Structure formats: C-alpha cells, structure tokens
Amino acid sequence: MKARVTVTLKSGVLDPQGKAIEGALKSLGVDGIASVRQGKVFDVEVPGSDRSAAEAILREAAERLLANTVIEDYRVEIVG
C-alpha cells in the first residue's frame, strides 16, 4: 500500500526558507505569489492491505521521527 506523509510548519512558526523562496521567485519575475511556506513530503510503501493499520504505523512514524510535532503538523494519506 502506498502512502504519503506531508509535514508542514505550524501556522505562526516563522519560515525563513519559505521567505527566501518567495523572494527568489519575485526576483525571477514570477508574479502573483502572495507567500510561500515550505514543507517535506515522504512517499512510503507499507506492506499489507489494512488501511487503518497502515495509518496507525505512519502516524507513529511521523510522531517519532518524520515531524517535529512542537513546530510541525503532519498529514497522512493512503494513496494506493
């Protein structure tokens, strides 16, 4: 089973990398971008077909390693 864990900074947490990307886009002449926040995406393959078990495993992985839950939020999606 394929899954995706998306990790993003919590709202209110400063994102200097996102600001740098935003500035670079403006300097390249890309208009229409109000703001940029960066994050991480993990594509994970989990054996088996039990969706709820896979989601539980991925939530544990996110809580323990993939996300710093003090400053980051995460979302788990089963994609196939």
mmCIF file with all atom_site columns, N, CA and C in Angstrom, residues 29-79:
data_model
loop_
_atom_site.group_PDB
_atom_site.id
_atom_site.type_symbol
_atom_site.label_atom_id
_atom_site.label_alt_id
_atom_site.label_comp_id
_atom_site.label_asym_id
_atom_site.label_entity_id
_atom_site.label_seq_id
_atom_site.pdbx_PDB_ins_code
_atom_site.Cartn_x
_atom_site.Cartn_y
_atom_site.Cartn_z
_atom_site.occupancy
_atom_site.B_iso_or_equiv
_atom_site.pdbx_formal_charge
_atom_site.auth_seq_id
_atom_site.auth_comp_id
_atom_site.auth_asym_id
_atom_site.auth_atom_id
_atom_site.pdbx_PDB_model_num
ATOM 1   N N  . GLY A 1 29 ? 10.958 37.334 -11.430 1.00 0.00 ? 29 GLY A N  1
ATOM 2   C CA . GLY A 1 29 ? 9.855  37.904 -12.189 1.00 0.00 ? 29 GLY A CA 1
ATOM 3   C C  . GLY A 1 29 ? 8.576  37.092 -12.145 1.00 0.00 ? 29 GLY A C  1
ATOM 4   N N  . VAL A 1 30 ? 8.490  36.141 -11.230 1.00 0.00 ? 30 VAL A N  1
ATOM 5   C CA . VAL A 1 30 ? 7.267  35.347 -11.093 1.00 0.00 ? 30 VAL A CA 1
ATOM 6   C C  . VAL A 1 30 ? 6.286  36.164 -10.260 1.00 0.00 ? 30 VAL A C  1
ATOM 7   N N  . ASP A 1 31 ? 5.223  36.614 -10.899 1.00 0.00 ? 31 ASP A N  1
ATOM 8   C CA . ASP A 1 31 ? 4.243  37.458 -10.224 1.00 0.00 ? 31 ASP A CA 1
ATOM 9   C C  . ASP A 1 31 ? 3.061  36.621 -9.742  1.00 0.00 ? 31 ASP A C  1
ATOM 10  N N  . GLY A 1 32 ? 2.310  37.197 -8.814  1.00 0.00 ? 32 GLY A N  1
ATOM 11  C CA . GLY A 1 32 ? 1.093  36.553 -8.356  1.00 0.00 ? 32 GLY A CA 1
ATOM 12  C C  . GLY A 1 32 ? 1.292  35.592 -7.196  1.00 0.00 ? 32 GLY A C  1
ATOM 13  N N  . ILE A 1 33 ? 2.470  35.592 -6.584  1.00 0.00 ? 33 ILE A N  1
ATOM 14  C CA . ILE A 1 33 ? 2.730  34.747 -5.417  1.00 0.00 ? 33 ILE A CA 1
ATOM 15  C C  . ILE A 1 33 ? 2.617  35.632 -4.175  1.00 0.00 ? 33 ILE A C  1
ATOM 16  N N  . ALA A 1 34 ? 1.654  35.324 -3.318  1.00 0.00 ? 34 ALA A N  1
ATOM 17  C CA . ALA A 1 34 ? 1.459  36.128 -2.110  1.00 0.00 ? 34 ALA A CA 1
ATOM 18  C C  . ALA A 1 34 ? 2.428  35.711 -1.013  1.00 0.00 ? 34 ALA A C  1
ATOM 19  N N  . SER A 1 35 ? 2.591  34.409 -0.817  1.00 0.00 ? 35 SER A N  1
ATOM 20  C CA . SER A 1 35 ? 3.528  33.917 0.188   1.00 0.00 ? 35 SER A CA 1
ATOM 21  C C  . SER A 1 35 ? 3.849  32.453 -0.092  1.00 0.00 ? 35 SER A C  1
ATOM 22  N N  . VAL A 1 36 ? 4.966  31.997 0.469   1.00 0.00 ? 36 VAL A N  1
ATOM 23  C CA . VAL A 1 36 ? 5.414  30.616 0.281   1.00 0.00 ? 36 VAL A CA 1
ATOM 24  C C  . VAL A 1 36 ? 5.744  30.044 1.654   1.00 0.00 ? 36 VAL A C  1
ATOM 25  N N  . ARG A 1 37 ? 5.277  28.828 1.909   1.00 0.00 ? 37 ARG A N  1
ATOM 26  C CA . ARG A 1 37 ? 5.674  28.067 3.095   1.00 0.00 ? 37 ARG A CA 1
ATOM 27  C C  . ARG A 1 37 ? 6.163  26.722 2.590   1.00 0.00 ? 37 ARG A C  1
ATOM 28  N N  . GLN A 1 38 ? 7.313  26.306 3.045   1.00 0.00 ? 38 GLN A N  1
ATOM 29  C CA . GLN A 1 38 ? 7.886  25.057 2.569   1.00 0.00 ? 38 GLN A CA 1
ATOM 30  C C  . GLN A 1 38 ? 7.593  23.937 3.551   1.00 0.00 ? 38 GLN A C  1
ATOM 31  N N  . GLY A 1 39 ? 7.722  22.707 3.065   1.00 0.00 ? 39 GLY A N  1
ATOM 32  C CA . GLY A 1 39 ? 7.487  21.535 3.904   1.00 0.00 ? 39 GLY A CA 1
ATOM 33  C C  . GLY A 1 39 ? 8.231  20.335 3.358   1.00 0.00 ? 39 GLY A C  1
ATOM 34  N N  . LYS A 1 40 ? 7.854  19.172 3.859   1.00 0.00 ? 40 LYS A N  1
ATOM 35  C CA . LYS A 1 40 ? 8.503  17.923 3.444   1.00 0.00 ? 40 LYS A CA 1
ATOM 36  C C  . LYS A 1 40 ? 7.412  16.929 3.053   1.00 0.00 ? 40 LYS A C  1
ATOM 37  N N  . VAL A 1 41 ? 7.714  16.086 2.071   1.00 0.00 ? 41 VAL A N  1
ATOM 38  C CA . VAL A 1 41 ? 6.798  15.022 1.653   1.00 0.00 ? 41 VAL A CA 1
ATOM 39  C C  . VAL A 1 41 ? 7.567  13.712 1.690   1.00 0.00 ? 41 VAL A C  1
ATOM 40  N N  . PHE A 1 42 ? 6.972  12.709 2.342   1.00 0.00 ? 42 PHE A N  1
ATOM 41  C CA . PHE A 1 42 ? 7.546  11.374 2.404   1.00 0.00 ? 42 PHE A CA 1
ATOM 42  C C  . PHE A 1 42 ? 6.586  10.419 1.712   1.00 0.00 ? 42 PHE A C  1
ATOM 43  N N  . ASP A 1 43 ? 7.046  9.765  0.651   1.00 0.00 ? 43 ASP A N  1
ATOM 44  C CA . ASP A 1 43 ? 6.273  8.716  -0.004  1.00 0.00 ? 43 ASP A CA 1
ATOM 45  C C  . ASP A 1 43 ? 6.724  7.399  0.589   1.00 0.00 ? 43 ASP A C  1
ATOM 46  N N  . VAL A 1 44 ? 5.789  6.664  1.172   1.00 0.00 ? 44 VAL A N  1
ATOM 47  C CA . VAL A 1 44 ? 6.117  5.470  1.948   1.00 0.00 ? 44 VAL A CA 1
ATOM 48  C C  . VAL A 1 44 ? 5.300  4.302  1.407   1.00 0.00 ? 44 VAL A C  1
ATOM 49  N N  . GLU A 1 45 ? 5.920  3.133  1.353   1.00 0.00 ? 45 GLU A N  1
ATOM 50  C CA . GLU A 1 45 ? 5.193  1.925  0.988   1.00 0.00 ? 45 GLU A CA 1
ATOM 51  C C  . GLU A 1 45 ? 5.063  1.060  2.236   1.00 0.00 ? 45 GLU A C  1
ATOM 52  N N  . VAL A 1 46 ? 3.832  0.656  2.538   1.00 0.00 ? 46 VAL A N  1
ATOM 53  C CA . VAL A 1 46 ? 3.529  -0.144 3.723   1.00 0.00 ? 46 VAL A CA 1
ATOM 54  C C  . VAL A 1 46 ? 2.978  -1.486 3.243   1.00 0.00 ? 46 VAL A C  1
ATOM 55  N N  . PRO A 1 47 ? 3.537  -2.608 3.709   1.00 0.00 ? 47 PRO A N  1
ATOM 56  C CA . PRO A 1 47 ? 3.016  -3.910 3.273   1.00 0.00 ? 47 PRO A CA 1
ATOM 57  C C  . PRO A 1 47 ? 1.623  -4.177 3.840   1.00 0.00 ? 47 PRO A C  1
ATOM 58  N N  . GLY A 1 48 ? 0.861  -4.973 3.133   1.00 0.00 ? 48 GLY A N  1
ATOM 59  C CA . GLY A 1 48 ? -0.462 -5.356 3.593   1.00 0.00 ? 48 GLY A CA 1
ATOM 60  C C  . GLY A 1 48 ? -1.550 -4.513 2.971   1.00 0.00 ? 48 GLY A C  1
ATOM 61  N N  . SER A 1 49 ? -2.801 -4.770 3.401   1.00 0.00 ? 49 SER A N  1
ATOM 62  C CA . SER A 1 49 ? -3.932 -4.057 2.820   1.00 0.00 ? 49 SER A CA 1
ATOM 63  C C  . SER A 1 49 ? -4.844 -3.440 3.872   1.00 0.00 ? 49 SER A C  1
ATOM 64  N N  . ASP A 1 50 ? -4.437 -3.469 5.123   1.00 0.00 ? 50 ASP A N  1
ATOM 65  C CA . ASP A 1 50 ? -5.238 -2.901 6.205   1.00 0.00 ? 50 ASP A CA 1
ATOM 66  C C  . ASP A 1 50 ? -4.954 -1.408 6.323   1.00 0.00 ? 50 ASP A C  1
ATOM 67  N N  . ARG A 1 51 ? -5.889 -0.594 5.816   1.00 0.00 ? 51 ARG A N  1
ATOM 68  C CA . ARG A 1 51 ? -5.687 0.856  5.788   1.00 0.00 ? 51 ARG A CA 1
ATOM 69  C C  . ARG A 1 51 ? -5.528 1.453  7.182   1.00 0.00 ? 51 ARG A C  1
ATOM 70  N N  . SER A 1 52 ? -6.343 1.013  8.121   1.00 0.00 ? 52 SER A N  1
ATOM 71  C CA . SER A 1 52 ? -6.267 1.600  9.462   1.00 0.00 ? 52 SER A CA 1
ATOM 72  C C  . SER A 1 52 ? -4.954 1.237  10.144  1.00 0.00 ? 52 SER A C  1
ATOM 73  N N  . ALA A 1 53 ? -4.452 0.030  9.926   1.00 0.00 ? 53 ALA A N  1
ATOM 74  C CA . ALA A 1 53 ? -3.153 -0.356 10.493  1.00 0.00 ? 53 ALA A CA 1
ATOM 75  C C  . ALA A 1 53 ? -2.030 0.459  9.859   1.00 0.00 ? 53 ALA A C  1
ATOM 76  N N  . ALA A 1 54 ? -2.111 0.658  8.537   1.00 0.00 ? 54 ALA A N  1
ATOM 77  C CA . ALA A 1 54 ? -1.099 1.450  7.848   1.00 0.00 ? 54 ALA A CA 1
ATOM 78  C C  . ALA A 1 54 ? -1.106 2.892  8.349   1.00 0.00 ? 54 ALA A C  1
ATOM 79  N N  . GLU A 1 55 ? -2.285 3.474  8.512   1.00 0.00 ? 55 GLU A N  1
ATOM 80  C CA . GLU A 1 55 ? -2.376 4.845  9.022   1.00 0.00 ? 55 GLU A CA 1
ATOM 81  C C  . GLU A 1 55 ? -1.794 4.946  10.428  1.00 0.00 ? 55 GLU A C  1
ATOM 82  N N  . ALA A 1 56 ? -2.044 3.948  11.265  1.00 0.00 ? 56 ALA A N  1
ATOM 83  C CA . ALA A 1 56 ? -1.503 3.958  12.625  1.00 0.00 ? 56 ALA A CA 1
ATOM 84  C C  . ALA A 1 56 ? 0.022  3.885  12.607  1.00 0.00 ? 56 ALA A C  1
ATOM 85  N N  . ILE A 1 57 ? 0.580  3.040  11.754  1.00 0.00 ? 57 ILE A N  1
ATOM 86  C CA . ILE A 1 57 ? 2.038  2.924  11.628  1.00 0.00 ? 57 ILE A CA 1
ATOM 87  C C  . ILE A 1 57 ? 2.637  4.246  11.165  1.00 0.00 ? 57 ILE A C  1
ATOM 88  N N  . LEU A 1 58 ? 1.995  4.862  10.179  1.00 0.00 ? 58 LEU A N  1
ATOM 89  C CA . LEU A 1 58 ? 2.518  6.112  9.630   1.00 0.00 ? 58 LEU A CA 1
ATOM 90  C C  . LEU A 1 58 ? 2.392  7.267  10.627  1.00 0.00 ? 58 LEU A C  1
ATOM 91  N N  . ARG A 1 59 ? 1.301  7.293  11.400  1.00 0.00 ? 59 ARG A N  1
ATOM 92  C CA . ARG A 1 59 ? 1.177  8.312  12.439  1.00 0.00 ? 59 ARG A CA 1
ATOM 93  C C  . ARG A 1 59 ? 2.287  8.157  13.480  1.00 0.00 ? 59 ARG A C  1
ATOM 94  N N  . GLU A 1 60 ? 2.575  6.903  13.844  1.00 0.00 ? 60 GLU A N  1
ATOM 95  C CA . GLU A 1 60 ? 3.671  6.662  14.799  1.00 0.00 ? 60 GLU A CA 1
ATOM 96  C C  . GLU A 1 60 ? 5.003  7.125  14.216  1.00 0.00 ? 60 GLU A C  1
ATOM 97  N N  . ALA A 1 61 ? 5.246  6.808  12.940  1.00 0.00 ? 61 ALA A N  1
ATOM 98  C CA . ALA A 1 61 ? 6.489  7.234  12.286  1.00 0.00 ? 61 ALA A CA 1
ATOM 99  C C  . ALA A 1 61 ? 6.604  8.758  12.273  1.00 0.00 ? 61 ALA A C  1
ATOM 100 N N  . ALA A 1 62 ? 5.495  9.433  11.975  1.00 0.00 ? 62 ALA A N  1
ATOM 101 C CA . ALA A 1 62 ? 5.507  10.895 11.951  1.00 0.00 ? 62 ALA A CA 1
ATOM 102 C C  . ALA A 1 62 ? 5.752  11.463 13.339  1.00 0.00 ? 62 ALA A C  1
ATOM 103 N N  . GLU A 1 63 ? 5.076  10.918 14.338  1.00 0.00 ? 63 GLU A N  1
ATOM 104 C CA . GLU A 1 63 ? 5.223  11.404 15.718  1.00 0.00 ? 63 GLU A CA 1
ATOM 105 C C  . GLU A 1 63 ? 6.636  11.191 16.250  1.00 0.00 ? 63 GLU A C  1
ATOM 106 N N  . ARG A 1 64 ? 7.251  10.063 15.880  1.00 0.00 ? 64 ARG A N  1
ATOM 107 C CA . ARG A 1 64 ? 8.542  9.704  16.463  1.00 0.00 ? 64 ARG A CA 1
ATOM 108 C C  . ARG A 1 64 ? 9.739  10.213 15.678  1.00 0.00 ? 64 ARG A C  1
ATOM 109 N N  . LEU A 1 65 ? 9.582  10.423 14.360  1.00 0.00 ? 65 LEU A N  1
ATOM 110 C CA . LEU A 1 65 ? 10.764 10.771 13.566  1.00 0.00 ? 65 LEU A CA 1
ATOM 111 C C  . LEU A 1 65 ? 10.517 11.796 12.462  1.00 0.00 ? 65 LEU A C  1
ATOM 112 N N  . LEU A 1 66 ? 9.466  11.617 11.680  1.00 0.00 ? 66 LEU A N  1
ATOM 113 C CA . LEU A 1 66 ? 9.318  12.420 10.466  1.00 0.00 ? 66 LEU A CA 1
ATOM 114 C C  . LEU A 1 66 ? 8.981  13.878 10.739  1.00 0.00 ? 66 LEU A C  1
ATOM 115 N N  . ALA A 1 67 ? 8.272  14.157 11.832  1.00 0.00 ? 67 ALA A N  1
ATOM 116 C CA . ALA A 1 67 ? 7.860  15.534 12.135  1.00 0.00 ? 67 ALA A CA 1
ATOM 117 C C  . ALA A 1 67 ? 8.314  15.913 13.532  1.00 0.00 ? 67 ALA A C  1
ATOM 118 N N  . ASN A 1 68 ? 8.692  17.166 13.670  1.00 0.00 ? 68 ASN A N  1
ATOM 119 C CA . ASN A 1 68 ? 8.940  17.742 14.993  1.00 0.00 ? 68 ASN A CA 1
ATOM 120 C C  . ASN A 1 68 ? 7.607  18.344 15.418  1.00 0.00 ? 68 ASN A C  1
ATOM 121 N N  . THR A 1 69 ? 6.836  17.606 16.196  1.00 0.00 ? 69 THR A N  1
ATOM 122 C CA . THR A 1 69 ? 5.456  17.998 16.477  1.00 0.00 ? 69 THR A CA 1
ATOM 123 C C  . THR A 1 69 ? 5.336  19.245 17.343  1.00 0.00 ? 69 THR A C  1
ATOM 124 N N  . VAL A 1 70 ? 6.448  19.753 17.844  1.00 0.00 ? 70 VAL A N  1
ATOM 125 C CA . VAL A 1 70 ? 6.413  21.025 18.571  1.00 0.00 ? 70 VAL A CA 1
ATOM 126 C C  . VAL A 1 70 ? 6.154  22.169 17.592  1.00 0.00 ? 70 VAL A C  1
ATOM 127 N N  . ILE A 1 71 ? 6.771  22.090 16.410  1.00 0.00 ? 71 ILE A N  1
ATOM 128 C CA . ILE A 1 71 ? 6.652  23.185 15.440  1.00 0.00 ? 71 ILE A CA 1
ATOM 129 C C  . ILE A 1 71 ? 6.045  22.764 14.109  1.00 0.00 ? 71 ILE A C  1
ATOM 130 N N  . GLU A 1 72 ? 5.791  21.461 13.923  1.00 0.00 ? 72 GLU A N  1
ATOM 131 C CA . GLU A 1 72 ? 5.286  20.985 12.641  1.00 0.00 ? 72 GLU A CA 1
ATOM 132 C C  . GLU A 1 72 ? 3.994  20.191 12.806  1.00 0.00 ? 72 GLU A C  1
ATOM 133 N N  . ASP A 1 73 ? 3.147  20.281 11.784  1.00 0.00 ? 73 ASP A N  1
ATOM 134 C CA . ASP A 1 73 ? 1.950  19.460 11.655  1.00 0.00 ? 73 ASP A CA 1
ATOM 135 C C  . ASP A 1 73 ? 2.242  18.422 10.582  1.00 0.00 ? 73 ASP A C  1
ATOM 136 N N  . TYR A 1 74 ? 1.493  17.333 10.584  1.00 0.00 ? 74 TYR A N  1
ATOM 137 C CA . TYR A 1 74 ? 1.639  16.340 9.530   1.00 0.00 ? 74 TYR A CA 1
ATOM 138 C C  . TYR A 1 74 ? 0.280  15.813 9.123   1.00 0.00 ? 74 TYR A C  1
ATOM 139 N N  . ARG A 1 75 ? 0.225  15.302 7.891   1.00 0.00 ? 75 ARG A N  1
ATOM 140 C CA . ARG A 1 75 ? -0.981 14.712 7.339   1.00 0.00 ? 75 ARG A CA 1
ATOM 141 C C  . ARG A 1 75 ? -0.607 13.375 6.700   1.00 0.00 ? 75 ARG A C  1
ATOM 142 N N  . VAL A 1 76 ? -1.380 12.347 6.996   1.00 0.00 ? 76 VAL A N  1
ATOM 143 C CA . VAL A 1 76 ? -1.152 11.013 6.438   1.00 0.00 ? 76 VAL A CA 1
ATOM 144 C C  . VAL A 1 76 ? -2.245 10.735 5.417   1.00 0.00 ? 76 VAL A C  1
ATOM 145 N N  . GLU A 1 77 ? -1.836 10.310 4.220   1.00 0.00 ? 77 GLU A N  1
ATOM 146 C CA . GLU A 1 77 ? -2.784 9.965  3.160   1.00 0.00 ? 77 GLU A CA 1
ATOM 147 C C  . GLU A 1 77 ? -2.412 8.595  2.599   1.00 0.00 ? 77 GLU A C  1
ATOM 148 N N  . ILE A 1 78 ? -3.382 7.726  2.474   1.00 0.00 ? 78 ILE A N  1
ATOM 149 C CA . ILE A 1 78 ? -3.186 6.465  1.760   1.00 0.00 ? 78 ILE A CA 1
ATOM 150 C C  . ILE A 1 78 ? -3.517 6.771  0.300   1.00 0.00 ? 78 ILE A C  1
ATOM 151 N N  . VAL A 1 79 ? -2.535 6.554  -0.584  1.00 0.00 ? 79 VAL A N  1
ATOM 152 C CA . VAL A 1 79 ? -2.722 6.964  -1.979  1.00 0.00 ? 79 VAL A CA 1
ATOM 153 C C  . VAL A 1 79 ? -2.888 5.781  -2.923  1.00 0.00 ? 79 VAL A C  1
#
